[in-house]
Amino acid sequence: MSRLKGIAGLVVAALLVAGCSDARGAGERKRVLTTFTVLADMTRAVAGNAVEVESITKPGAEIHEYEPTPSDLKKGAGVDLVLENGLGLERWFDRFMRGGNAKRATLSTGVEPIPIRSGQYEGKANPHAWMSPANARIYVRNIVTALSELDPANAGVFKTNAERYDAQLAEIDTFLRSELGKLPPNHRALVTCEGAFSYLARDAGLREAYLWPVNSDEEGTPQQIAATVTFVRENSVPAVFCESTVNDKAQQQVARETGAKMGGTLYVDSLSEEGGPVPTYLKLLRYDAETVVAGLTGGAR
């Protein structure tokens, strides 16, 4: 914790300096920072070339308990706006922003939260609202508002880009519901490591089970494994899944004890590198839907 406070203090200092000494010319683009790669990709889709967008975290990073690094200081220097998910996802974010002058906006504002069912954060909002394309359309509206307030001269650009992106999200939403809707009734259950798919499961009409509710909570305890094994057996779930940013050891044990197969890696908190399977948010949603369908119907990716 002391290390985190120390790093956060350095970041605050950088933001304070940035707020007092922005040496950019009047014609230079505004700079926007997002807390993780998914939000950066969504923001770039809306911003186009009008605004410079960068993510604090890199592809593959676990977001919940992220510890800002010295290299993040460079990203924070001179930034005009910082976009966060909210819903308790970035527990380090207030420390990152404390004392800084950059504007901030919460992109999940307006989302109807689903409460976490168990564990240390029981009753609090599940933060993974972006895993629902319907919710993502709310995020996009919030991005348009934040960027337009920051850069009114390009408000028309943001609106046009957002309308185009919204249509793509609507198409992905239809695809996701259609693909997951093909699952046989007895296979309509999604079992993952983290409880990051509550919004997607709600949209697609899937029963949901998971080992732990939120990354950084207790992960892979005997009680969690036993409860998940029971769910898989009682519901004859053919495949279980784990996310790219966590260790799948506990889920491997569930698979061994139940005879279910490991259905594949799902992506939630982070995009992949450019050459990877999910370099954009839209590809992430499509990839996850196809992986779940293939795993639960016996197909292979």
Backbone as numpy.savetxt, mean C-alpha at the origin, in Angstrom:
# Nx Ny Nz CAx CAy CAz Cx Cy Cz
14.66 2.55 19.30 13.84 3.76 19.30 14.69 5.01 19.30
15.82 5.00 20.07 16.69 6.17 20.11 17.28 6.46 18.74
17.61 5.38 18.00 18.15 5.56 16.65 17.13 6.23 15.75
15.86 5.80 15.88 14.80 6.38 15.06 14.61 7.84 15.38
14.63 8.17 16.69 14.46 9.57 17.08 15.59 10.42 16.53
16.80 9.86 16.57 17.95 10.60 16.06 17.83 10.88 14.59
17.44 9.86 13.84 17.27 10.03 12.39 16.14 10.99 12.10
15.04 10.84 12.87 13.90 11.73 12.65 14.29 13.17 12.92
15.13 13.38 13.92 15.59 14.73 14.22 16.37 15.32 13.07
17.20 14.51 12.43 17.95 14.99 11.28 17.02 15.34 10.13
16.01 14.50 9.93 15.06 14.76 8.85 14.31 16.06 9.11
13.91 16.26 10.38 13.22 17.50 10.73 14.09 18.70 10.41
15.37 18.59 10.77 16.29 19.69 10.49 16.36 19.98 9.00
16.40 18.92 8.21 16.46 19.09 6.76 15.21 19.77 6.23
14.06 19.38 6.78 12.81 19.98 6.33 12.72 21.45 6.73
13.23 21.76 7.92 13.24 23.15 8.36 14.10 24.00 7.43
15.27 23.46 7.09 16.14 24.17 6.17 15.45 24.35 4.83
14.80 23.27 4.38 14.13 23.33 3.08 13.06 24.40 3.07
12.34 24.54 4.21 11.27 25.52 4.27 11.78 26.94 4.24
13.06 27.15 4.58 13.60 28.49 4.66 14.48 28.86 3.47
14.90 27.87 2.69 15.92 28.18 1.68 15.68 27.46 0.38
14.49 27.59 -0.17 14.18 26.99 -1.46 14.73 27.90 -2.55
15.80 27.43 -3.22 16.50 28.28 -4.18 16.07 28.03 -5.61
14.99 27.28 -5.80 14.57 26.97 -7.17 14.02 28.19 -7.87
14.15 28.21 -9.16 13.60 29.29 -9.96 12.10 29.18 -10.06
11.47 30.27 -10.49 10.01 30.31 -10.54 9.43 29.31 -11.52
10.21 28.94 -12.56 9.68 28.05 -13.57 9.91 26.58 -13.28
10.58 26.26 -12.20 10.89 24.86 -11.90 9.68 24.15 -11.31
9.65 22.84 -11.51 8.51 22.04 -11.04 8.47 21.96 -9.52
7.26 21.85 -8.98 7.08 21.57 -7.56 7.55 20.15 -7.27
7.98 19.92 -6.04 8.45 18.60 -5.64 7.50 17.99 -4.63
7.09 16.76 -4.89 6.16 16.03 -4.03 6.81 14.73 -3.58
6.67 14.44 -2.30 7.21 13.22 -1.72 6.04 12.39 -1.20
6.05 11.08 -1.48 5.04 10.18 -0.92 5.72 9.20 0.03
4.93 8.59 0.90 5.53 7.72 1.91 5.96 6.36 1.36
5.30 5.88 0.30 5.73 4.60 -0.28 5.41 4.54 -1.77
5.92 3.50 -2.40 5.98 3.46 -3.86 4.61 3.42 -4.53
3.64 2.78 -3.91 2.31 2.71 -4.51 1.72 4.12 -4.65
1.83 4.91 -3.60 1.31 6.27 -3.65 2.07 7.12 -4.66
3.37 6.89 -4.77 4.17 7.64 -5.75 3.69 7.35 -7.17
3.41 6.08 -7.47 2.95 5.72 -8.80 1.59 6.34 -9.11
0.69 6.29 -8.16 -0.62 6.91 -8.35 -0.48 8.41 -8.57
0.39 9.04 -7.79 0.57 10.48 -7.90 1.20 10.86 -9.24
2.14 10.08 -9.71 2.75 10.36 -11.02 1.71 10.27 -12.13
0.78 9.34 -11.99 -0.25 9.19 -13.02 -1.10 10.45 -13.12
-1.33 11.10 -11.99 -2.12 12.33 -11.97 -1.27 13.54 -12.34
-0.04 13.57 -11.85 0.82 14.74 -12.03 1.37 14.85 -13.45
1.58 13.72 -14.10 2.24 13.76 -15.39 3.63 14.35 -15.26
4.00 15.22 -16.15 5.30 15.88 -16.10 5.26 17.22 -15.38
4.09 17.60 -14.84 3.95 18.92 -14.25 4.63 19.03 -12.89
4.74 17.91 -12.19 5.27 17.90 -10.83 6.28 16.77 -10.70
7.33 16.98 -9.94 8.32 15.94 -9.67 7.86 15.12 -8.47
7.77 13.81 -8.62 7.25 12.94 -7.56 8.29 11.89 -7.20
8.48 11.66 -5.90 9.42 10.65 -5.44 8.87 9.98 -4.19
9.23 8.72 -3.98 8.81 7.97 -2.79 9.92 7.99 -1.74
9.53 8.10 -0.48 10.51 8.01 0.61 11.09 6.59 0.64
10.22 5.59 0.63 10.69 4.21 0.69 10.97 3.68 -0.71
11.84 2.71 -0.78 12.24 2.09 -2.05 11.38 0.86 -2.33
11.39 0.36 -3.57 10.67 -0.89 -3.87 11.14 -2.02 -2.95
10.18 -2.77 -2.43 10.49 -3.90 -1.56 10.51 -3.57 -0.09
10.38 -2.29 0.27 10.46 -1.90 1.68 9.17 -2.23 2.42
9.30 -2.57 3.70 8.16 -2.78 4.58 7.82 -1.42 5.18
6.58 -1.00 5.08 6.23 0.39 5.34 5.85 0.67 6.79
5.27 -0.30 7.50 4.68 -0.01 8.81 5.68 0.56 9.80
6.80 -0.10 9.96 7.81 0.33 10.93 9.07 0.80 10.22
8.92 1.43 9.10 10.07 1.93 8.35 10.86 2.92 9.19
12.17 2.85 9.11 13.03 3.80 9.79 13.70 4.69 8.74
13.37 5.96 8.70 13.99 6.86 7.72 15.51 6.82 7.80
16.14 6.84 6.66 17.60 6.74 6.56 18.21 8.09 6.23
19.51 8.23 6.39 20.15 9.51 6.02 19.88 9.91 4.57
19.75 8.93 3.68 19.48 9.29 2.28 18.11 9.93 2.11
17.21 9.68 3.04 15.90 10.32 2.98 16.00 11.83 3.20
17.07 12.26 3.86 17.28 13.69 4.07 17.33 14.43 2.73
18.00 13.80 1.75 18.12 14.44 0.44 16.76 14.55 -0.22
15.94 13.51 -0.04 14.61 13.56 -0.63 13.76 14.65 0.02
13.97 14.87 1.33 13.16 15.85 2.04 13.58 17.28 1.80
14.81 17.49 1.33 15.30 18.86 1.16 14.55 19.58 0.05
13.89 20.66 0.38 13.21 21.48 -0.61 11.88 20.94 -1.07
11.35 19.90 -0.44 10.09 19.32 -0.88 8.94 20.28 -0.57
7.94 20.31 -1.46 6.81 21.22 -1.30 5.59 20.56 -0.65
5.44 19.25 -0.85 4.25 18.55 -0.38 4.62 17.11 -0.07
4.07 16.58 1.02 4.27 15.17 1.36 2.90 14.50 1.47
2.74 13.38 0.77 1.48 12.64 0.74 1.63 11.35 1.54
0.70 11.12 2.44 0.70 9.89 3.25 -0.59 9.11 3.01
-0.55 7.84 3.36 -1.75 7.01 3.27 -2.71 7.33 4.39
-2.18 7.40 5.64 -3.04 7.58 6.80 -3.59 6.25 7.29
-4.64 6.29 8.09 -5.26 5.11 8.70 -4.26 4.34 9.57
-3.27 5.05 10.10 -2.32 4.42 11.00 -1.24 3.62 10.33
-1.10 3.72 9.00 -0.11 2.90 8.30 1.32 3.33 8.63
1.61 4.61 8.46 2.98 5.11 8.61 3.15 5.65 10.03
3.49 4.77 10.95 3.56 5.18 12.36 4.73 6.11 12.63
5.64 6.19 11.69 6.82 7.03 11.82 6.64 8.41 11.18
5.49 8.63 10.55 5.34 9.80 9.69 5.31 11.12 10.46
4.61 11.15 11.60 4.55 12.40 12.36 5.94 12.83 12.82
6.76 11.85 13.21 8.13 12.19 13.61 8.93 12.71 12.42
8.67 12.13 11.26 9.36 12.57 10.04 9.03 14.03 9.72
7.77 14.40 9.95 7.30 15.72 9.54 7.44 16.78 10.63
7.68 16.38 11.87 7.63 17.31 12.99 8.58 18.50 12.78
8.03 19.69 12.85 8.83 20.89 12.72 9.06 21.34 11.29
8.69 20.54 10.32 8.91 20.91 8.93 7.82 21.84 8.41
8.11 22.51 7.30 7.17 23.46 6.72 6.46 22.93 5.48
6.82 21.74 5.03 6.17 21.19 3.84 4.69 20.93 4.11
3.88 21.16 3.10 2.46 20.82 3.21 2.32 19.31 3.24
1.21 18.82 3.79 0.96 17.38 3.82 -0.50 17.12 3.53
-0.78 15.94 2.98 -2.15 15.55 2.70 -2.28 14.06 2.92
-3.45 13.63 3.40 -3.74 12.23 3.68 -4.65 11.70 2.59
-4.19 10.70 1.86 -4.91 10.26 0.66 -6.09 9.34 0.94
-6.15 8.76 2.13 -7.27 7.86 2.44 -8.48 8.60 2.98
-8.41 9.92 3.07 -9.54 10.70 3.56 -10.79 10.42 2.72
-11.87 10.05 3.38 -13.10 9.74 2.67 -13.36 8.26 2.48
-12.35 7.43 2.77 -12.52 5.98 2.66 -13.30 5.47 3.87
-14.22 4.54 3.64 -14.91 3.89 4.75 -14.03 2.77 5.29
-13.47 2.95 6.50 -12.49 1.98 6.99 -13.12 0.66 7.44
-12.35 -0.41 7.29 -12.71 -1.72 7.82 -11.88 -1.94 9.08
-12.51 -2.24 10.22 -11.73 -2.40 11.45 -10.92 -3.70 11.46
-9.76 -3.65 12.10 -8.94 -4.84 12.30 -9.62 -5.73 13.34
-9.64 -7.03 13.09 -10.45 -7.95 13.91 -9.73 -8.46 15.15
-8.41 -8.42 15.17 -7.71 -9.06 16.29 -6.34 -8.44 16.48
-5.67 -8.86 17.55 -4.30 -8.43 17.78 -4.21 -7.09 18.48
-3.02 -6.56 18.51 -2.72 -5.33 19.23 -3.54 -4.14 18.73
-3.90 -4.16 17.43 -4.60 -3.02 16.83 -6.07 -3.32 16.59
-6.62 -4.27 17.31 -8.02 -4.64 17.15 -8.93 -3.41 17.30
-9.85 -3.26 16.36 -10.78 -2.14 16.38 -10.31 -0.92 15.63
-9.01 -0.82 15.39 -8.48 0.31 14.61 -8.69 0.02 13.12
-8.58 1.06 12.31 -8.83 0.91 10.88 -7.74 0.07 10.21
-8.15 -0.86 9.35 -7.18 -1.55 8.51 -6.63 -0.51 7.54
-5.30 -0.32 7.50 -4.76 0.78 6.70 -4.63 0.51 5.21
-4.85 -0.75 4.76 -4.53 -1.13 3.38 -5.67 -0.82 2.40
-6.21 0.39 2.52 -7.40 0.73 1.74 -7.13 0.80 0.25
-5.88 1.04 -0.16 -5.56 1.15 -1.59 -5.68 -0.17 -2.33
-5.81 -1.29 -1.59 -5.96 -2.58 -2.26 -7.34 -2.76 -2.88
-8.23 -1.81 -2.67 -9.52 -1.76 -3.36 -9.46 -0.71 -4.45
-9.64 -1.09 -5.72 -9.66 -0.07 -6.78 -10.73 1.00 -6.57
-11.84 0.61 -5.94 -12.88 1.60 -5.66 -12.35 2.65 -4.69
-11.61 2.22 -3.68 -10.99 3.17 -2.77 -9.92 3.99 -3.47
-9.19 3.36 -4.38 -8.13 4.08 -5.09 -8.67 5.28 -5.85
-9.91 5.19 -6.29 -10.52 6.32 -6.99 -10.73 7.50 -6.03
-10.93 7.19 -4.75 -11.00 8.24 -3.73 -9.61 8.85 -3.53
-8.60 7.99 -3.49 -7.22 8.47 -3.38 -6.91 9.45 -4.51
-7.31 9.09 -5.71 -7.02 9.93 -6.88 -7.67 11.30 -6.73
-8.89 11.34 -6.27 -9.55 12.64 -6.06 -8.79 13.47 -5.04
-8.29 12.82 -3.99 -7.52 13.54 -2.98 -6.18 14.03 -3.54
-5.59 13.24 -4.43 -4.34 13.66 -5.07 -4.58 14.89 -5.93
-5.66 14.88 -6.69 -5.99 16.03 -7.54 -6.15 17.28 -6.68
-6.87 17.16 -5.58 -7.08 18.31 -4.70 -5.77 18.83 -4.16
-4.91 17.92 -3.66 -3.64 18.34 -3.06 -2.72 18.98 -4.09
-2.62 18.38 -5.29 -1.74 18.93 -6.32 -2.27 20.26 -6.86
-3.57 20.37 -6.98 -4.16 21.60 -7.50 -3.97 22.77 -6.53
-4.04 22.47 -5.24 -3.78 23.51 -4.24 -2.31 23.92 -4.24
-1.44 22.94 -4.50 -0.01 23.22 -4.55 0.39 23.99 -5.81
-0.23 23.61 -6.92 0.18 24.15 -8.23 -1.08 24.48 -9.05
-1.78 25.55 -8.70 -3.04 25.88 -9.37 -2.91 26.04 -10.88
-1.75 26.47 -11.35 -1.58 26.68 -12.79 -1.75 25.41 -13.59
-1.50 24.25 -12.96 -1.60 22.96 -13.65 -2.83 22.15 -13.22
-3.78 22.82 -12.59 -4.97 22.11 -12.11 -5.70 21.39 -13.24
-5.75 22.02 -14.42 -6.41 21.39 -15.56 -5.70 20.13 -16.01
-4.37 20.14 -15.96 -3.58 18.96 -16.30 -3.88 17.82 -15.34
-3.91 18.15 -14.06 -4.18 17.12 -13.05 -5.58 16.52 -13.23
-6.55 17.37 -13.53 -7.92 16.89 -13.71 -8.01 15.96 -14.92
-7.39 16.34 -16.01 -7.43 15.51 -17.22 -6.74 14.17 -16.99
-5.55 14.20 -16.40 -4.82 12.96 -16.12 -5.60 12.07 -15.17
-6.24 12.68 -14.17 -7.00 11.91 -13.18 -8.20 11.23 -13.83
-8.85 11.90 -14.75 -10.00 11.29 -15.43 -9.57 10.07 -16.23
-8.42 10.18 -16.88 -7.89 9.05 -17.64 -7.53 7.88 -16.71
-6.89 8.22 -15.60 -6.47 7.18 -14.64 -7.67 6.55 -13.94
-8.67 7.36 -13.65 -9.89 6.85 -13.02 -10.56 5.81 -13.90
-10.56 6.04 -15.21 -11.14 5.07 -16.14 -10.37 3.76 -16.11
-9.05 3.84 -15.97 -8.23 2.63 -15.87 -8.52 1.90 -14.57
-8.70 2.63 -13.49 -9.03 2.01 -12.21 -10.39 1.31 -12.27
-11.35 1.95 -12.94 -12.67 1.34 -13.10 -12.56 0.03 -13.89
-11.71 0.02 -14.91 -11.51 -1.19 -15.72 -10.86 -2.30 -14.88
-9.86 -1.93 -14.07 -9.20 -2.91 -13.20 -10.18 -3.43 -12.17
-11.04 -2.57 -11.64 -12.03 -2.99 -10.65 -12.96 -4.04 -11.25
-13.41 -3.80 -12.48 -14.27 -4.76 -13.18 -13.53 -6.07 -13.41
-12.27 -5.98 -13.84 -11.45 -7.18 -14.07 -11.29 -7.97 -12.78
-10.96 -7.28 -11.69 -10.71 -7.96 -10.42 -11.97 -8.69 -9.94
-13.08 -8.00 -9.95 -14.33 -8.63 -9.50 -14.72 -9.79 -10.41
-14.49 -9.63 -11.72 -14.83 -10.69 -12.67 -13.95 -11.91 -12.48
-12.64 -11.70 -12.37 -11.72 -12.82 -12.22 -11.94 -13.56 -10.91
-12.02 -12.83 -9.81 -12.23 -13.48 -8.52 -13.64 -14.06 -8.41
-14.56 -13.49 -9.19 -15.92 -14.03 -9.20 -16.03 -15.37 -9.89
-14.99 -15.76 -10.64 -14.98 -17.07 -11.30 -14.68 -18.21 -10.35
-14.21 -17.88 -9.15 -13.83 -18.94 -8.21 -15.06 -19.75 -7.79
-14.92 -21.08 -7.70 -16.02 -21.89 -7.19 -16.38 -21.46 -5.77
-17.64 -21.59 -5.37 -18.06 -21.14 -4.04 -17.20 -21.70 -2.90
-16.77 -22.96 -3.01 -15.99 -23.55 -1.92 -14.54 -23.11 -1.94
-14.14 -22.35 -2.96 -12.77 -21.85 -3.03 -12.68 -20.34 -2.81
-13.80 -19.74 -2.42 -13.82 -18.28 -2.29 -13.33 -17.85 -0.92
-12.08 -18.19 -0.63 -11.45 -17.83 0.64 -10.00 -17.43 0.36
-9.59 -16.33 0.91 -8.25 -15.81 0.69 -7.49 -15.84 2.02
-6.44 -16.65 2.07 -5.65 -16.81 3.29 -4.25 -16.27 3.03
-3.86 -15.24 3.78 -2.59 -14.56 3.56 -1.79 -14.48 4.86
-0.56 -13.99 4.75 0.25 -13.78 5.96 -0.28 -12.58 6.74
-0.29 -11.42 6.11 -0.81 -10.21 6.75 -2.26 -9.99 6.33
-3.04 -9.37 7.22 -4.43 -9.09 6.90 -4.57 -7.84 6.05
-3.91 -7.85 4.89 -3.85 -6.66 4.05 -4.91 -6.65 2.95
-5.77 -7.67 2.91 -6.68 -7.82 1.77 -8.14 -7.67 2.17
-8.40 -7.05 3.30 -9.78 -6.92 3.77 -10.65 -6.15 2.78
-10.12 -5.08 2.20 -10.90 -4.26 1.27 -11.11 -5.00 -0.05
-10.07 -5.66 -0.53 -10.20 -6.44 -1.76 -11.18 -7.59 -1.56
-11.06 -8.29 -0.41 -11.95 -9.42 -0.12 -13.41 -8.95 -0.05
-13.62 -7.79 0.57 -14.97 -7.23 0.63 -15.53 -6.97 -0.76
-14.74 -6.35 -1.61 -15.19 -6.02 -2.97 -15.51 -7.26 -3.78
-14.70 -8.31 -3.60 -14.82 -9.51 -4.43 -15.66 -10.60 -3.80
-16.16 -10.37 -2.60 -17.00 -11.37 -1.95 -16.24 -12.59 -1.49
-15.02 -12.40 -1.01 -14.19 -13.50 -0.52 -14.19 -13.54 1.00
-14.20 -14.74 1.57 -13.90 -14.88 2.99 -12.41 -14.63 3.17
-12.05 -14.07 4.31 -10.66 -13.69 4.53 -10.13 -14.31 5.82
-8.91 -14.82 5.76 -8.20 -15.25 6.96 -6.73 -14.88 6.79
-6.04 -14.71 7.90 -4.63 -14.32 7.84 -3.93 -14.76 9.12
-2.62 -14.82 9.05 -1.83 -15.20 10.21 -1.76 -14.07 11.23
-1.39 -12.87 10.78 -1.34 -11.72 11.68 -2.05 -10.55 11.03
-2.64 -9.65 11.81 -3.44 -8.58 11.22 -2.62 -7.48 10.57
-1.48 -7.13 11.16 -0.68 -6.02 10.66 0.80 -6.37 10.81
1.57 -6.15 9.76 3.02 -6.33 9.87 3.55 -5.45 11.00
4.51 -5.98 11.75 5.11 -5.35 12.93 4.37 -5.74 14.20
3.16 -6.30 14.09 2.51 -6.92 15.22 3.21 -8.27 15.42
2.73 -9.07 16.36 3.31 -10.40 16.52 3.08 -11.18 15.24
4.13 -11.82 14.74 4.05 -12.49 13.45 4.43 -13.96 13.56
3.52 -14.83 13.14 3.81 -16.25 13.08 3.86 -16.94 14.42
3.02 -16.53 15.37 2.99 -17.19 16.67 2.30 -18.56 16.54
2.55 -19.46 17.50 1.86 -20.76 17.45 0.34 -20.62 17.42
-0.18 -19.63 18.14 -1.64 -19.43 18.16 -2.14 -18.97 16.79
-1.42 -18.10 16.14 -1.81 -17.63 14.81 -1.78 -18.77 13.80
-0.73 -19.56 13.86 -0.62 -20.69 12.94 -1.74 -21.68 13.17
-2.02 -22.00 14.44 -3.07 -22.97 14.75 -4.43 -22.50 14.26
-4.74 -21.21 14.47 -6.03 -20.68 14.04 -6.16 -20.71 12.51
-5.07 -20.40 11.84 -5.10 -20.41 10.37 -5.22 -21.83 9.84
-4.51 -22.77 10.45 -4.62 -24.18 10.07 -6.08 -24.65 10.20
-6.72 -24.27 11.29 -8.12 -24.65 11.51 -9.02 -24.09 10.41
-8.82 -22.82 10.07 -9.64 -22.19 9.02 -9.44 -22.90 7.69
-8.19 -23.17 7.34 -7.91 -23.81 6.05 -8.53 -25.20 5.99
-8.41 -25.96 7.07 -8.99 -27.32 7.10 -10.51 -27.28 7.03
-11.12 -26.43 7.83 -12.58 -26.40 7.91 -13.21 -25.92 6.61
-12.47 -25.09 5.87 -13.01 -24.55 4.63 -12.42 -25.19 3.38
-11.59 -26.21 3.57 -10.95 -26.92 2.45 -10.30 -25.94 1.47
-9.57 -24.99 2.01 -8.90 -23.97 1.18 -7.75 -24.63 0.44
-7.72 -24.54 -0.89 -6.70 -25.26 -1.65 -5.33 -24.60 -1.68
-5.25 -23.30 -1.41 -3.97 -22.60 -1.51 -3.94 -21.44 -0.53
-2.74 -21.15 -0.03 -2.53 -20.01 0.86 -1.43 -19.14 0.26
-1.36 -17.90 0.69 -0.48 -16.92 0.05 0.29 -16.13 1.10
1.36 -15.49 0.64 2.11 -14.57 1.50 2.56 -13.37 0.66
2.89 -12.28 1.35 3.21 -11.03 0.67 4.72 -10.89 0.46
5.07 -10.04 -0.46 6.46 -9.91 -0.89 7.37 -9.31 0.17
6.82 -8.57 1.12 7.67 -7.86 2.08 7.84 -8.58 3.41
7.30 -9.80 3.54 7.42 -10.53 4.81 7.93 -11.95 4.58
8.39 -12.57 5.66 8.88 -13.95 5.62 7.70 -14.92 5.58
7.73 -15.88 4.66 6.60 -16.80 4.52 6.77 -18.10 5.31
7.72 -18.14 6.23 7.99 -19.38 6.97 6.76 -19.91 7.68
6.01 -19.05 8.36 4.83 -19.49 9.09 3.76 -20.01 8.14
3.60 -19.36 7.00 2.60 -19.82 6.03 3.02 -21.15 5.40
4.31 -21.34 5.25 4.80 -22.63 4.77 4.39 -23.74 5.73
4.42 -23.44 7.02 4.00 -24.43 8.02 2.51 -24.73 7.90
1.70 -23.69 7.68 0.27 -23.89 7.47 0.02 -24.82 6.28
0.75 -24.57 5.20 0.60 -25.40 4.01 0.97 -26.85 4.30
2.06 -27.06 5.02 2.47 -28.44 5.33 1.43 -29.16 6.19
0.88 -28.46 7.16 -0.04 -29.11 8.11 -1.42 -29.34 7.52
-1.77 -28.63 6.48 -3.12 -28.74 5.92 -3.16 -29.42 4.56
-2.02 -29.50 3.90 -1.99 -30.03 2.53 -2.31 -28.99 1.49
-2.57 -27.75 1.92 -2.77 -26.67 0.94 -1.43 -26.35 0.28
-1.47 -25.79 -0.89 -0.22 -25.40 -1.55 0.03 -23.91 -1.33
1.28 -23.51 -1.51 1.60 -22.09 -1.51 1.20 -21.54 -2.88
0.25 -20.64 -2.88 -0.33 -20.19 -4.13 0.45 -19.11 -4.86
1.45 -18.53 -4.20 2.24 -17.49 -4.86 2.45 -16.28 -3.98
3.27 -15.37 -4.45 3.59 -14.15 -3.73 2.65 -13.03 -4.16
2.08 -12.35 -3.18 1.21 -11.21 -3.46 1.94 -9.92 -3.10
1.55 -8.84 -3.75 2.17 -7.54 -3.52 1.15 -6.58 -2.91
1.58 -5.86 -1.89 0.69 -4.95 -1.17 1.36 -3.61 -0.90
2.37 -3.65 -0.01 2.98 -2.42 0.50 4.00 -1.81 -0.43
4.39 -2.53 -1.45 5.46 -2.02 -2.31 5.33 -2.54 -3.73
5.66 -1.68 -4.69 5.82 -2.11 -6.06 7.16 -2.83 -6.20
7.36 -3.48 -7.32 8.65 -4.10 -7.62 9.52 -3.09 -8.35
10.76 -3.46 -8.59 11.61 -2.64 -9.45 11.01 -2.60 -10.85
11.51 -1.72 -11.68 10.95 -1.50 -13.02 10.82 -2.79 -13.82
11.82 -3.68 -13.76 11.75 -4.91 -14.54 11.02 -6.04 -13.86
10.46 -5.80 -12.67 9.78 -6.84 -11.91 8.33 -7.03 -12.34
7.60 -7.88 -11.60 6.23 -8.22 -12.01 5.20 -7.12 -11.79
5.46 -6.19 -10.84 4.46 -5.16 -10.54 5.11 -3.78 -10.44
5.61 -3.24 -11.55 6.27 -1.94 -11.50 5.29 -0.77 -11.36
3.99 -1.02 -11.54 2.98 0.02 -11.36 1.85 -0.50 -10.48
1.09 0.43 -9.93 -0.02 0.06 -9.07 -1.09 -0.73 -9.83
-1.41 -0.32 -11.04 -2.42 -1.05 -11.82 -1.98 -2.48 -12.09
-0.69 -2.67 -12.37 -0.18 -4.02 -12.60 -0.18 -4.84 -11.31
0.04 -4.16 -10.18 -0.03 -4.85 -8.88 -1.42 -5.45 -8.68
-2.45 -4.66 -8.89 -3.81 -5.15 -8.69 -4.13 -6.32 -9.61
-3.76 -6.19 -10.86 -4.04 -7.25 -11.83 -3.23 -8.51 -11.49
-1.98 -8.33 -11.15 -1.12 -9.47 -10.82 -1.67 -10.23 -9.61
-2.07 -9.51 -8.57 -2.59 -10.17 -7.38 -3.87 -10.93 -7.69
-4.77 -10.32 -8.47 -6.02 -11.01 -8.82 -5.73 -12.29 -9.60
-4.84 -12.22 -10.57 -4.51 -13.40 -11.37 -3.82 -14.47 -10.53
-2.96 -14.05 -9.59 -2.26 -15.01 -8.73 -3.23 -15.74 -7.82
-4.18 -14.99 -7.24 -5.16 -15.61 -6.36 -6.04 -16.61 -7.12
-6.52 -16.19 -8.29 -7.37 -17.09 -9.09 -6.60 -18.34 -9.48
-5.39 -18.16 -9.95 -4.58 -19.32 -10.36 -4.31 -20.25 -9.19
-4.00 -19.68 -8.04 -3.70 -20.51 -6.87 -4.91 -21.29 -6.39
-6.08 -20.65 -6.38 -7.27 -21.30 -5.81 -7.98 -22.22 -6.81
-7.64 -22.11 -8.09 -8.27 -23.00 -9.09 -7.30 -24.04 -9.62
-6.09 -24.07 -9.09 -5.13 -25.08 -9.51 -4.31 -24.70 -10.71
-4.44 -23.47 -11.17 -3.64 -23.02 -12.29 -2.24 -22.64 -11.83
-1.42 -22.23 -12.76 -0.05 -21.81 -12.43 0.26 -20.51 -13.14
0.96 -19.63 -12.43 1.34 -18.35 -13.04 2.56 -18.54 -13.91
